[in-house]
GROMACS .gro file of C-alpha atoms in nm:
model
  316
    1UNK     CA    1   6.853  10.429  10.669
    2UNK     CA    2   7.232  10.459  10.724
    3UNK     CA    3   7.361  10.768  10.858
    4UNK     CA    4   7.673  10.876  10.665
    5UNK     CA    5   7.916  11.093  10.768
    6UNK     CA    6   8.095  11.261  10.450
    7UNK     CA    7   8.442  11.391  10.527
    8UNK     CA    8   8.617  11.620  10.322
    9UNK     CA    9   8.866  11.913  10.255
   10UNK     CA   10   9.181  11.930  10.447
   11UNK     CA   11   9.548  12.107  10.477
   12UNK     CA   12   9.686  11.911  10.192
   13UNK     CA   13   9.731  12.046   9.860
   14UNK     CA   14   9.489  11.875   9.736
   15UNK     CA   15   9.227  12.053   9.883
   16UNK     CA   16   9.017  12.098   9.613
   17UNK     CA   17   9.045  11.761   9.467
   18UNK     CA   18   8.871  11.657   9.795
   19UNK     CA   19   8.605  11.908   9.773
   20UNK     CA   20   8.510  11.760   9.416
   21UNK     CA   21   8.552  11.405   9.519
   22UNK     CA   22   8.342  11.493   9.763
   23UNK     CA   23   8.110  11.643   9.605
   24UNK     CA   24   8.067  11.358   9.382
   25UNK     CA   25   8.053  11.099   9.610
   26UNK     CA   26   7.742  11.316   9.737
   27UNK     CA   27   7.601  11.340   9.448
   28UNK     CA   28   7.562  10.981   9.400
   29UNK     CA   29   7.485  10.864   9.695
   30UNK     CA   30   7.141  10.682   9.709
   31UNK     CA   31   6.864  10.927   9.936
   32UNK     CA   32   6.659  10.651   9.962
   33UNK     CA   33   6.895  10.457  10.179
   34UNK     CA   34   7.130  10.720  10.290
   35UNK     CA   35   7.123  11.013  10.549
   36UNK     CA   36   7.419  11.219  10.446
   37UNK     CA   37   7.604  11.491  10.674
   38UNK     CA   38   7.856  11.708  10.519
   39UNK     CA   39   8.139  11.789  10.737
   40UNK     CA   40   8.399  12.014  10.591
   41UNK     CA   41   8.806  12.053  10.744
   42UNK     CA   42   8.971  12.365  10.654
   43UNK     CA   43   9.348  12.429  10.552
   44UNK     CA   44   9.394  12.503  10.903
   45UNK     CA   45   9.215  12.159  11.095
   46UNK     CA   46   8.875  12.348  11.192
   47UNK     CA   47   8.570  12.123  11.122
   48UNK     CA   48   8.265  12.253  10.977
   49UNK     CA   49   7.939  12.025  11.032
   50UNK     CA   50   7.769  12.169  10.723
   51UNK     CA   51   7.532  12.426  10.689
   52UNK     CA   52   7.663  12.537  10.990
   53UNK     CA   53   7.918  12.780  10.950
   54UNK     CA   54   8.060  12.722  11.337
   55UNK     CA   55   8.401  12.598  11.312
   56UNK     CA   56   8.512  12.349  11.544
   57UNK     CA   57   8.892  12.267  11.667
   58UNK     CA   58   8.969  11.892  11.652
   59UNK     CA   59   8.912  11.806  12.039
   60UNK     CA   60   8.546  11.985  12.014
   61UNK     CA   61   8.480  11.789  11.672
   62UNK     CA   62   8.556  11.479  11.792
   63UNK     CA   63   8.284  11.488  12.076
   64UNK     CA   64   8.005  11.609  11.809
   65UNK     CA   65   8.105  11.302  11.609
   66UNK     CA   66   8.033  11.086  11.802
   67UNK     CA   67   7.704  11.236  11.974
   68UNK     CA   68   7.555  11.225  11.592
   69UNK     CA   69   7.601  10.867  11.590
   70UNK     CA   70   7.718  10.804  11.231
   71UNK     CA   71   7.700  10.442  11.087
   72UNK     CA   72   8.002  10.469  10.859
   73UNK     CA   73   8.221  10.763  10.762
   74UNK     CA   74   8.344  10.821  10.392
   75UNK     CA   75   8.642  11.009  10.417
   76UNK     CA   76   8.730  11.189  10.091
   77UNK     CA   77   9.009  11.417  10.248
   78UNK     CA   78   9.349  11.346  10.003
   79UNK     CA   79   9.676  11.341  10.105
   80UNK     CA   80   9.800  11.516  10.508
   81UNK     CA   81   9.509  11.403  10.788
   82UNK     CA   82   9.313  11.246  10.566
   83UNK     CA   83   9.515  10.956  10.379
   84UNK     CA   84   9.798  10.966  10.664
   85UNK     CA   85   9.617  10.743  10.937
   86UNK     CA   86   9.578  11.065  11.074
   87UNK     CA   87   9.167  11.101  11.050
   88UNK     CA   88   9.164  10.720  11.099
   89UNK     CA   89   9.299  10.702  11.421
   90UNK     CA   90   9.067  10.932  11.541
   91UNK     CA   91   8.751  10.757  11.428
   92UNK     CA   92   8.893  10.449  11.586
   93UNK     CA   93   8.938  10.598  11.898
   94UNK     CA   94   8.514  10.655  11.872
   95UNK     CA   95   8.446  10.330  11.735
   96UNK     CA   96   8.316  10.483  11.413
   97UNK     CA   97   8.344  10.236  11.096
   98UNK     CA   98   8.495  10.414  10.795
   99UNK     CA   99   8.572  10.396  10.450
  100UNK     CA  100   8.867  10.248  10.349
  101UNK     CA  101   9.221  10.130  10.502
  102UNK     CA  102   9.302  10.158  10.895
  103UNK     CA  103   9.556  10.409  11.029
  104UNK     CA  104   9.915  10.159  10.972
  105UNK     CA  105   9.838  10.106  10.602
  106UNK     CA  106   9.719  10.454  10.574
  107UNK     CA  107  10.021  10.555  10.671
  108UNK     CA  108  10.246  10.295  10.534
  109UNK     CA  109  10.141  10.395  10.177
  110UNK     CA  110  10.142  10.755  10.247
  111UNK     CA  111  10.524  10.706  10.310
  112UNK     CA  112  10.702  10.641   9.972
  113UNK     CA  113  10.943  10.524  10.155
  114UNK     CA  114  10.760  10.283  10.408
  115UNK     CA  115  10.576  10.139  10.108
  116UNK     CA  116  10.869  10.101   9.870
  117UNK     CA  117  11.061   9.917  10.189
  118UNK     CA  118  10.736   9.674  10.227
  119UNK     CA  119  10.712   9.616   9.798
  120UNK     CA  120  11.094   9.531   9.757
  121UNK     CA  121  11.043   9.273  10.025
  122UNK     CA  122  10.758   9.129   9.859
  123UNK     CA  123  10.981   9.124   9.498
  124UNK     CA  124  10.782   9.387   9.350
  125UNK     CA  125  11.007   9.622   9.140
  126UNK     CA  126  11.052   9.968   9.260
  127UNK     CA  127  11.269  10.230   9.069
  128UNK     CA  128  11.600  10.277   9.267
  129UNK     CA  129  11.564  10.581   9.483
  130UNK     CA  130  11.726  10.753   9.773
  131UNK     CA  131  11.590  11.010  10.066
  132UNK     CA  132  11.726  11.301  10.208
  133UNK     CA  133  11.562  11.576  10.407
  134UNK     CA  134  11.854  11.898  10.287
  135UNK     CA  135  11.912  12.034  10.029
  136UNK     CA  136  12.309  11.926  10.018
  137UNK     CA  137  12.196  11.633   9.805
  138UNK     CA  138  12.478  11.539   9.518
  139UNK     CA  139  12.600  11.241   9.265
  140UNK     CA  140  12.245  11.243   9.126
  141UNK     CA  141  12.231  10.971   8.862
  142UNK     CA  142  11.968  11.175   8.602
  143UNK     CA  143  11.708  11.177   8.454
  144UNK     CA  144  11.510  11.180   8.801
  145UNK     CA  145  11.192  11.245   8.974
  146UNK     CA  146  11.223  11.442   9.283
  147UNK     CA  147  10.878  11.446   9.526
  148UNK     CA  148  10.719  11.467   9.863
  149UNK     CA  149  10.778  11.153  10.053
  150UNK     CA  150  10.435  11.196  10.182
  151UNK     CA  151  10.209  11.321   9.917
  152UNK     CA  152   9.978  11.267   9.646
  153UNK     CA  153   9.855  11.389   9.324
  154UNK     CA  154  10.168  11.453   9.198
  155UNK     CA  155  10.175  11.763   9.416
  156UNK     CA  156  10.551  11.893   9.453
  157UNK     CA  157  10.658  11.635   9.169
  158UNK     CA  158  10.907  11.736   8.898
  159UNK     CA  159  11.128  11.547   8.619
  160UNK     CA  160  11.509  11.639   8.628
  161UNK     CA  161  11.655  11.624   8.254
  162UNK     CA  162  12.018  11.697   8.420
  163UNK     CA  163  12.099  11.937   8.731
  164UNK     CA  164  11.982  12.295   8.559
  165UNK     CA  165  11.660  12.280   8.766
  166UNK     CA  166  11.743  12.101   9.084
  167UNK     CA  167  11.734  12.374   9.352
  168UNK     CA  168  11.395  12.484   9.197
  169UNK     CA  169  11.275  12.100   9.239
  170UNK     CA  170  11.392  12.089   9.577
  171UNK     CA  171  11.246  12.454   9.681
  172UNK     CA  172  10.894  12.340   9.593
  173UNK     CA  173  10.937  11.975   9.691
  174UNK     CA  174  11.017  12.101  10.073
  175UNK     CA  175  10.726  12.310  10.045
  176UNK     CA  176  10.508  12.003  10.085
  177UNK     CA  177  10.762  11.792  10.283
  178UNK     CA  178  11.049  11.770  10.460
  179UNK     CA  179  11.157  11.485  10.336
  180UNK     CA  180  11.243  11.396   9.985
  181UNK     CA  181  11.254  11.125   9.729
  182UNK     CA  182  11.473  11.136   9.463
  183UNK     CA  183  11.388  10.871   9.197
  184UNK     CA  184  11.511  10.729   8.867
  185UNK     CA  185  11.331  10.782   8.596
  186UNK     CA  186  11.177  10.504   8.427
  187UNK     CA  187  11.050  10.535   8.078
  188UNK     CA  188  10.748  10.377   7.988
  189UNK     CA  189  10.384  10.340   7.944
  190UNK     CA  190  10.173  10.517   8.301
  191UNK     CA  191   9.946  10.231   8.376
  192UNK     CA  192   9.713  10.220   8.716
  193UNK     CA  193   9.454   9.956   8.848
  194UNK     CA  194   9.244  10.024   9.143
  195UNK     CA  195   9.121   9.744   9.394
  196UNK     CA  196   8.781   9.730   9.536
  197UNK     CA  197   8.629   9.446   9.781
  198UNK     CA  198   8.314   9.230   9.710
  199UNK     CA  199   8.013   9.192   9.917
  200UNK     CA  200   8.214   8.875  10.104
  201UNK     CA  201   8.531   9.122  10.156
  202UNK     CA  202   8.722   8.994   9.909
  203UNK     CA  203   8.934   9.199   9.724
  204UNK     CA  204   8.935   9.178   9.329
  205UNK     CA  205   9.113   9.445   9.082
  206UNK     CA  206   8.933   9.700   8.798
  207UNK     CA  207   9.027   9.697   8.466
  208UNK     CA  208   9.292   9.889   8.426
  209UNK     CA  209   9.366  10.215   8.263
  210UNK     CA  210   9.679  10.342   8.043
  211UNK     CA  211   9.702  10.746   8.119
  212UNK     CA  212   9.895  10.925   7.804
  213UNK     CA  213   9.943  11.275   7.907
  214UNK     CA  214   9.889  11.552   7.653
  215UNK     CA  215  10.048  11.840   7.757
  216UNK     CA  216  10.340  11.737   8.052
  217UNK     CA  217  10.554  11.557   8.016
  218UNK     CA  218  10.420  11.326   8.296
  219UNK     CA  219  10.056  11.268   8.481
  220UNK     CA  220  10.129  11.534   8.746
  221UNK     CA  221   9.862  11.737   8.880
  222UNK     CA  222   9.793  11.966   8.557
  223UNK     CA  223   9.690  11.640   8.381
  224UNK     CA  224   9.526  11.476   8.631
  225UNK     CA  225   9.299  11.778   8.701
  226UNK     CA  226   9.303  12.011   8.364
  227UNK     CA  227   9.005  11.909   8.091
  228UNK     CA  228   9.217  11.733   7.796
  229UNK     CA  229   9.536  11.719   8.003
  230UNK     CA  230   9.571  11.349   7.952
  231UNK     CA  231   9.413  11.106   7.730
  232UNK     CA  232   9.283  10.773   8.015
  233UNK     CA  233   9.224  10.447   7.813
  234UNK     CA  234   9.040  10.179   8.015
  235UNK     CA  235   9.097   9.917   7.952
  236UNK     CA  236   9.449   9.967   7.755
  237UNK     CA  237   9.532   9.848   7.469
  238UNK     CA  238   9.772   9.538   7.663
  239UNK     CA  239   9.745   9.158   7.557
  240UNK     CA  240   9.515   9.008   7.823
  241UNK     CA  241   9.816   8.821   7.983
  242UNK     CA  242   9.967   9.170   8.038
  243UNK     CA  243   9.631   9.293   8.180
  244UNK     CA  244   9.597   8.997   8.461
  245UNK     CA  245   9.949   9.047   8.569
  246UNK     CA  246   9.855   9.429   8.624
  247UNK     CA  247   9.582   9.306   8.807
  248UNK     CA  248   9.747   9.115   9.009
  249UNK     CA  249  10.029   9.328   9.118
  250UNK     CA  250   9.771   9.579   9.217
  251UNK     CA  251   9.621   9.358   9.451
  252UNK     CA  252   9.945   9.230   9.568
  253UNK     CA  253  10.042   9.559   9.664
  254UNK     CA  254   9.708   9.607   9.809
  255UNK     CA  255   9.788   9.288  10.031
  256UNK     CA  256  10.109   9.395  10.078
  257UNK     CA  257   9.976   9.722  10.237
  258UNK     CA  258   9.696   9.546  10.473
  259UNK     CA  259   9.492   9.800  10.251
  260UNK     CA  260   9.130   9.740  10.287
  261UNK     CA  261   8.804   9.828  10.065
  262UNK     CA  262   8.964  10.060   9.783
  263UNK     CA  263   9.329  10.134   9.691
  264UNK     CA  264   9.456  10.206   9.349
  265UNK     CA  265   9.842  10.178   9.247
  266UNK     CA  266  10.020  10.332   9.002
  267UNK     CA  267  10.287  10.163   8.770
  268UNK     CA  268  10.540  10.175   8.478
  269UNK     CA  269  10.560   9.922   8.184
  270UNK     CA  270  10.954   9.972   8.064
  271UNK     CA  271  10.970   9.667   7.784
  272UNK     CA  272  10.741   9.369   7.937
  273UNK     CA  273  10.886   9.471   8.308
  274UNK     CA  274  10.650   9.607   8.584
  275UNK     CA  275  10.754   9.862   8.836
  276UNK     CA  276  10.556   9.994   9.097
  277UNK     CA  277  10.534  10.367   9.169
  278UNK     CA  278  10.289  10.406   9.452
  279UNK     CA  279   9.979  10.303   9.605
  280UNK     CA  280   9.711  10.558   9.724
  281UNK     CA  281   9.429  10.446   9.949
  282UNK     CA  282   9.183  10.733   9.924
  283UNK     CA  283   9.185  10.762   9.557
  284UNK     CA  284   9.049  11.028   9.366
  285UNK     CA  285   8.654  11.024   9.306
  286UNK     CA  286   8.605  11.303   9.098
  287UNK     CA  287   8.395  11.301   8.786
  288UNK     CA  288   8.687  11.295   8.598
  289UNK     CA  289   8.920  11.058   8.836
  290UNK     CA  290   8.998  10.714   8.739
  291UNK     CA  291   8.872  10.436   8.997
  292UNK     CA  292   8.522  10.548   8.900
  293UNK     CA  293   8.636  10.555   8.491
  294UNK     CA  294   8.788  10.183   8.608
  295UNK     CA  295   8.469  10.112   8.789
  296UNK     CA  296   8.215  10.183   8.487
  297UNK     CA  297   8.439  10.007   8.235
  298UNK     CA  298   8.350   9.685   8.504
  299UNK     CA  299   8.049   9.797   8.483
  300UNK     CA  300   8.007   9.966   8.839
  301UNK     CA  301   7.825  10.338   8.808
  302UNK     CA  302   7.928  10.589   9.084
  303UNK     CA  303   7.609  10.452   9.240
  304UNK     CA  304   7.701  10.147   9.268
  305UNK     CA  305   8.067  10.189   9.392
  306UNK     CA  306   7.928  10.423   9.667
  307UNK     CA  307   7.751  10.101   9.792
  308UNK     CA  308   8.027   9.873   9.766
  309UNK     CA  309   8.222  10.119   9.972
  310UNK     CA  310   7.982  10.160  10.238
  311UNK     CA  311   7.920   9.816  10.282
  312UNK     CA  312   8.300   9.722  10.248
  313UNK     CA  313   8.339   9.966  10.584
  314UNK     CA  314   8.017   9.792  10.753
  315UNK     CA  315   8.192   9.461  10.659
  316UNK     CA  316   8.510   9.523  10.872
   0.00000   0.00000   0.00000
């Protein structure tokens, strides 16, 4: 029996999306081969080995980590320490296998601006953009999507029309970062794929999934996470040839990343042109998130996927 370490929570503000990925990931993990050890991280970076309601700082965590001699660690923590290379780095340092990519292309797709560097280079397209970390930002070209350079779930994300709402934008947009990314707007269909690896390590793209939102004007956090917020169609309704080269931009920007047993990007279809928003490499795994509505349409049950991710960390 493996003994699995499931990490969750975090400072990020997605917090409770990793409480409910969590909890799902739990909830489907198989008893029979699985020992499974809850250990909770609170907004502020204290660990909680569940049911114990001690909480440890990180250089007192670390030690019990590694005394409870975990084969593989899931982490489901979203966005800051847990999808930074943050939480990765640490488990390296204790030789502790773990879900997912390493700490450089953790934090390589956690940085907009690191990743859209690496997916220009590879002739991916990538909406024109600029940083800035002040607020003395002018000459906007609009419409435009300011957000977090380092974020996720659409936290901190809005759509500018023209300059009415910018210094509201950029008010709760340095609330999550201090830097920036202001972004043209690309209309289009919201398309993502996810990535998985096989039992041999190689990777191979889901079927995709078209996400129309039904209340925002985008797939920001109210529609990712409100009941009937968006409408998720998996597969879409694409011509195959469309759907392979969705697939296969996913996995190139997978490559591209060094990203390794799950990533899922996120892209716009403007006419029959492709352009890459962002890649995430601890995914949502909620009942309602989409690498497990990809997954089933591939026919992969949470189960299942659970298993492919464990063994994809054994694997490394």
């Amino acid at each position: 029996m493996k003994k699995i370490a499931l990490i969750f929570g975090g400072p990020s503000g997605e917090h409770e999306v990793s409480v409910n990925s969590a909890e799902n990931i739990a909830g489907n993990l198989d008893l029979s081969k699985y020992e499974v050890h809850k250990i909770f991280v609170s907004k502020d970076k204290k660990f909680q080995f569940l049911p114990d309601d001690k909480k440890l700082v990180l250089p007192e965590a670390i030690p019990k980590i590694y005394s409870l001699e975990f084969n593989v660690a899931i982490i489901a923590i979203h966005g800051e320490f847990g999808e930074d290379g943050q939480l990765q780095a640490i488990l390296d340092s204790i030789d502790l296998p773990y879900v997912g990519s390493d700490m450089t292309a953790s934090a390589a797709a956690m940085d907009k601006n690191i990743s859209n560097i690496l997916f220009e280079k590879a002739d991916l397209n990538v909406p024109s953009y600029i940083v800035f970390s002040n607020k003395e930002i002018s000459d906007l070209r609009y419409p435009i999507v300011i957000k977090p350079v380092r974020g996720g779930s659409s936290v901190g994300t809005v759509i500018l029309k023209d300059q009415a709402g910018l210094s509201k934008a950029l008010e709760e947009g340095f609330r999550y970062d201090d830097r920036l990314m202001a972004q043209e707007y690309v209309f289009g269909r919201e398309l993502t794929c996810g990535v998985l690896e096989n039992e041999k390590g190689e990777s191979f793209a889901l079927p995709p999934t078209e996400i129309i939102p039904q209340k925002e004007p985008f797939f920001n956090y109210s529609a990712k996470y409100t009941p009937g917020g968006s409408r998720e169609i998996t597969p879409p309704d694409l011509p195959d040839q469309q759907i392979e080269e969705l697939q296969g931009l996913a996995l190139k920007a997978h490559n591209i990343l060094g990203c390794k047993g799950i990533s899922r990007s996120d892209f716009i279809l403007s006419g029959n042109k492709w352009y890459i928003l962002e890649t995430n490499t601890i995914p949502g795994m909620t009942k309602t998130s989409l690498i497990p509505q990809e997954a089933n349409a591939a026919g992969i049950n949470m189960s299942k996927l659970t298993d492919i991710l464990i063994q994809s960390a054994l694997n490394k």
